[in-house]
PDB file of C-alpha atoms in Angstrom:
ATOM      1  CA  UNK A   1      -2.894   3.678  -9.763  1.00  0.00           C
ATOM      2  CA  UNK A   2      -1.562  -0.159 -10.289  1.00  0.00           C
ATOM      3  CA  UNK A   3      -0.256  -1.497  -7.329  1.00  0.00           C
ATOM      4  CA  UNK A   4       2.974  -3.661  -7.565  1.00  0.00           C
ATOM      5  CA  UNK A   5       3.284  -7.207  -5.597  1.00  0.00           C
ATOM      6  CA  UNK A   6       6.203  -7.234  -3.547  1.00  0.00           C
ATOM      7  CA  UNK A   7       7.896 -10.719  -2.381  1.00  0.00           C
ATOM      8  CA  UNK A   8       5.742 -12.418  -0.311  1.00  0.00           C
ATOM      9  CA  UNK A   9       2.690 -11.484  -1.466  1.00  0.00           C
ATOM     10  CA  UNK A  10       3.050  -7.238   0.205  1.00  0.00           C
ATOM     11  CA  UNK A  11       1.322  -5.291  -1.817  1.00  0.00           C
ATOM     12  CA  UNK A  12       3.280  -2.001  -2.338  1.00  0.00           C
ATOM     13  CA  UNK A  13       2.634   1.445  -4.249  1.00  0.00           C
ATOM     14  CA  UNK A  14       4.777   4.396  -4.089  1.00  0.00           C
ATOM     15  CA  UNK A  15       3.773   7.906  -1.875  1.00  0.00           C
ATOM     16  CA  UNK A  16       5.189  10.883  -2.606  1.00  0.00           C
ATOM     17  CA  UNK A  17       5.997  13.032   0.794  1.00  0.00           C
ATOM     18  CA  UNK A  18       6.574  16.837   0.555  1.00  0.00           C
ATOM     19  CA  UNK A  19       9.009  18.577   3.416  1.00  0.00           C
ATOM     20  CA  UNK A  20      10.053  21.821   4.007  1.00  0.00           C
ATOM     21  CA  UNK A  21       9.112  22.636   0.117  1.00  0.00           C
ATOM     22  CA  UNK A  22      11.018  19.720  -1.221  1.00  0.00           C
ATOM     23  CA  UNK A  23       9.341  16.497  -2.503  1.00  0.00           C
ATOM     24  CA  UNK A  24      10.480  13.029  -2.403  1.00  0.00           C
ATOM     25  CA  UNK A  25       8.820  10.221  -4.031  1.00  0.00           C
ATOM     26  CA  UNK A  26       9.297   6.538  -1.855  1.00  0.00           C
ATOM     27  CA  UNK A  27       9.161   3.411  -3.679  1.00  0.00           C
ATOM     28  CA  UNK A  28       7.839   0.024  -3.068  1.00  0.00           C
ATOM     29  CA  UNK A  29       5.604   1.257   0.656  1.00  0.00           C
ATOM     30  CA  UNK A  30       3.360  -1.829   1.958  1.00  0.00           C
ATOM     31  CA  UNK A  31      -0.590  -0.833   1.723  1.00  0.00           C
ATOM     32  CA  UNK A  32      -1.485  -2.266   4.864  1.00  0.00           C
ATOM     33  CA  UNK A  33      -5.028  -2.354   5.797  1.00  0.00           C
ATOM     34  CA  UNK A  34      -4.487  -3.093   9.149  1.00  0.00           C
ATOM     35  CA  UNK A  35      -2.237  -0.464  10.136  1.00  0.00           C
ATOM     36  CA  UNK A  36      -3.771   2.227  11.771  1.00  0.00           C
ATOM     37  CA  UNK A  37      -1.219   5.096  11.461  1.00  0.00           C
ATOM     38  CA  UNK A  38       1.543   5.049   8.440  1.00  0.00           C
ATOM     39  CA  UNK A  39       5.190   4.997   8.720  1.00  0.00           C
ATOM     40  CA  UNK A  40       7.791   5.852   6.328  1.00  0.00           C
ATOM     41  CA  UNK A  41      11.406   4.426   7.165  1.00  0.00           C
ATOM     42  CA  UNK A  42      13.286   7.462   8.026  1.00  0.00           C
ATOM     43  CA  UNK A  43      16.440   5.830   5.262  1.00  0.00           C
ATOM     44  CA  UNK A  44      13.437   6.717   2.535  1.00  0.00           C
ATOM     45  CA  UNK A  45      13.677   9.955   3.380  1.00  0.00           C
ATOM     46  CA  UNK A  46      16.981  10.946   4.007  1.00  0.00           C
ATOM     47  CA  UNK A  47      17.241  13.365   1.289  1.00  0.00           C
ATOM     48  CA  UNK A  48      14.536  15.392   2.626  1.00  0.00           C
ATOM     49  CA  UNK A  49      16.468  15.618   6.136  1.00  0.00           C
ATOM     50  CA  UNK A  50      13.681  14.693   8.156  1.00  0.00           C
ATOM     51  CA  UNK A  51      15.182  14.212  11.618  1.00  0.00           C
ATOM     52  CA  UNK A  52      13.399  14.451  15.210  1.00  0.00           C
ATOM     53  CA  UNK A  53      13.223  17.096  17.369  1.00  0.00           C
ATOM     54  CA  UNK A  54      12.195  17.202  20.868  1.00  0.00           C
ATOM     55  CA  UNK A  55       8.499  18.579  20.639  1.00  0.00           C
ATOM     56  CA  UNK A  56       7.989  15.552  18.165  1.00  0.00           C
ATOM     57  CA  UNK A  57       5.650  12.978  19.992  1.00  0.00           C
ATOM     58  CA  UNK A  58       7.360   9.671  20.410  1.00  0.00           C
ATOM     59  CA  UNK A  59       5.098   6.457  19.529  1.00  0.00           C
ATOM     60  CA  UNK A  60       5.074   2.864  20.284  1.00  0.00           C
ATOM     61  CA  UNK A  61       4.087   0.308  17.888  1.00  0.00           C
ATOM     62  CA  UNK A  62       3.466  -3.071  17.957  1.00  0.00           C
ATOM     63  CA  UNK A  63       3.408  -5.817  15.285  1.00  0.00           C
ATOM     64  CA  UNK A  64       4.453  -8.891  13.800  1.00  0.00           C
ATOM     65  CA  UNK A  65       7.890  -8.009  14.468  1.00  0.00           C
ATOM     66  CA  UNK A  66       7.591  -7.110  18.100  1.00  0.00           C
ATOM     67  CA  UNK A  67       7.744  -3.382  19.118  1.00  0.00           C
ATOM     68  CA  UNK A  68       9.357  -0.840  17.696  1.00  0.00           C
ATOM     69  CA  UNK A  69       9.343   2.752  17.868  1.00  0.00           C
ATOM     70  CA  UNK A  70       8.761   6.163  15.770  1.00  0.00           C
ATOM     71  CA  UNK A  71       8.472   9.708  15.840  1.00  0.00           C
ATOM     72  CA  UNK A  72       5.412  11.921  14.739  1.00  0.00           C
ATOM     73  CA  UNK A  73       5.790  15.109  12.275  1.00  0.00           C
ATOM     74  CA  UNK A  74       3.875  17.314  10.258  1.00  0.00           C
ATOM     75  CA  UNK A  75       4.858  17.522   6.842  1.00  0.00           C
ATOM     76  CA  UNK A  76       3.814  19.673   4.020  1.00  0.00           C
ATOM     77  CA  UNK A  77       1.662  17.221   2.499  1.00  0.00           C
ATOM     78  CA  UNK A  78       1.547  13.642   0.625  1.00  0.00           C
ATOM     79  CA  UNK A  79       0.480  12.763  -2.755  1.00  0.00           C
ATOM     80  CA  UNK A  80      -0.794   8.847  -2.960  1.00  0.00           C
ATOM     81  CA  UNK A  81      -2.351   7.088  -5.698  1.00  0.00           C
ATOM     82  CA  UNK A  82      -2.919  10.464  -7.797  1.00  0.00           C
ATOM     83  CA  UNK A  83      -4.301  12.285  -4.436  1.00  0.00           C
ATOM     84  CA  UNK A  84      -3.035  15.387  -2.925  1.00  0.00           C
ATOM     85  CA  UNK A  85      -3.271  15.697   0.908  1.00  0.00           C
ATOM     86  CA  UNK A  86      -2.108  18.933   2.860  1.00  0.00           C
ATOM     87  CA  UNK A  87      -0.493  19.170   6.191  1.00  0.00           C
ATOM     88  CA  UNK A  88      -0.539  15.045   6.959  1.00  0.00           C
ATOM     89  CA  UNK A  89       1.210  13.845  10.330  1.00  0.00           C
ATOM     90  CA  UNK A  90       3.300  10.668   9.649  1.00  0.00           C
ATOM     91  CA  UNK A  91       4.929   8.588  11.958  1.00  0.00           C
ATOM     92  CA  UNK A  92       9.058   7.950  11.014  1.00  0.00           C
ATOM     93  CA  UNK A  93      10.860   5.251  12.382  1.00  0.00           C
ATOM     94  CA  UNK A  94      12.722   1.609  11.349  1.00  0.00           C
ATOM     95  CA  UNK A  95      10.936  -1.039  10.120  1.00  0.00           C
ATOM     96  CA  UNK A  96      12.512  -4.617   8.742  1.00  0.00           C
ATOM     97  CA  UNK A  97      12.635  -5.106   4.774  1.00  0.00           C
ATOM     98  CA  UNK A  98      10.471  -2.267   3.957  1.00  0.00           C
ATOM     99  CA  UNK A  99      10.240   1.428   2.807  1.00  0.00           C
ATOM    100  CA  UNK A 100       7.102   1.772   4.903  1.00  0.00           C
ATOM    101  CA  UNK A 101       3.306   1.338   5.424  1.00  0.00           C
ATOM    102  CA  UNK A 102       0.586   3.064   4.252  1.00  0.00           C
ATOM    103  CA  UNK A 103      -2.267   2.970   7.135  1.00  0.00           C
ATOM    104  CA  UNK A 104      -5.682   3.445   7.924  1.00  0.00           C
ATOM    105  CA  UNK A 105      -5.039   7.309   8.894  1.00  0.00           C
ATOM    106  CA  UNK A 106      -4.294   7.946   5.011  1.00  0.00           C
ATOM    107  CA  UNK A 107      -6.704   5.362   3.431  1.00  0.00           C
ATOM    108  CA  UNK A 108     -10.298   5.783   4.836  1.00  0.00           C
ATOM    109  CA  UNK A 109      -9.855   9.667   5.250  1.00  0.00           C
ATOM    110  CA  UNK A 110      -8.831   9.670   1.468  1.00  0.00           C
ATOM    111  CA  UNK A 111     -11.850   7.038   0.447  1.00  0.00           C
ATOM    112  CA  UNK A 112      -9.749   4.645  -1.487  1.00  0.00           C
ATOM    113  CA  UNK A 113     -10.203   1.568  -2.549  1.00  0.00           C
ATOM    114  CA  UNK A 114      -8.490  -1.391  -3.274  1.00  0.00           C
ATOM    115  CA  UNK A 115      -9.177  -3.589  -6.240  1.00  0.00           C
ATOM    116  CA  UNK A 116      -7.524  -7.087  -5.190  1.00  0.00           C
ATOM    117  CA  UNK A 117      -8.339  -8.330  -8.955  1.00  0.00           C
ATOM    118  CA  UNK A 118      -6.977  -5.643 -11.145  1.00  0.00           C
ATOM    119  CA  UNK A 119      -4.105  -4.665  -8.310  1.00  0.00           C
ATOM    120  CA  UNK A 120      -5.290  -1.165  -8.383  1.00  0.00           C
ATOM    121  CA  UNK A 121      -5.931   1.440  -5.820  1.00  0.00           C
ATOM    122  CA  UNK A 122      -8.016   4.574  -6.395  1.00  0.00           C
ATOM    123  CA  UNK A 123     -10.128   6.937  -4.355  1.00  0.00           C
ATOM    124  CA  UNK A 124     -13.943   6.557  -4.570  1.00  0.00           C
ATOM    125  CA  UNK A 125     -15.615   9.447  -5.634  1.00  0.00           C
ATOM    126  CA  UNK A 126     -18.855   8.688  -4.324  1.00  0.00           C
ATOM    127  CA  UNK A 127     -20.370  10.395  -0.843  1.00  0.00           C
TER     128      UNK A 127
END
């Protein structure tokens, strides 16, 4: 999958999160390396009417910007990068200027890897 560059150098793909049977595809979400969970900005998925309840854990990040906080839920599943994941937990919350952040907790269970030179990002095959 090529991987857009966003202002300021991001580097941003799309993810495509399924809810409740209904699929939603969000745009322009930062592949960030150094992110250990991902977050999706709960605006990108408004049409899937993904909303917090009160069994949903409640987490605290911190960052560049300062702290900020996000709720955990299961969904359905996520398709990144041409990869189909069941039953993925996914943190939902605000973040500044973005759609969201794709994290450790999808990358290095998936085996992906990201070619810097070509801008592409694609799971390795190999054990």
């Amino acid at each position: 999958m090529r991987i857009k560059e966003l202002r300021s150098g991001l580097l941003v793909a799309p993810i495509e999160i399924i809810y409740n049977e209904r699929r939603q595809t969000i745009e322009d979400v930062v592949i960030d390396t150094g992110a250990v969970r991902s977050i999706i900005h709960v605006d990108a998925v408004e049409l899937l009417d993904i909303n917090p309840n009160p069994t949903d854990p409640i987490s605290r990040m911190y960052g560049v910007g300062g702290e900020e906080f996000s709720f955990r839920k299961r969904v359905d599943g996520i398709r990144f990068a041409g990869v189909h994941v069941s039953e993925v937990m996914l943190d939902f919350g605000r973040i500044d200027g973005i759609n969201g952040l794709i994290g450790l907790d999808i990358l290095r269970p998936g085996g992906f890897v990201v070619d810097l030179r070509l801008l592409e990002i694609k799971q390795n095959k190999q054990g």
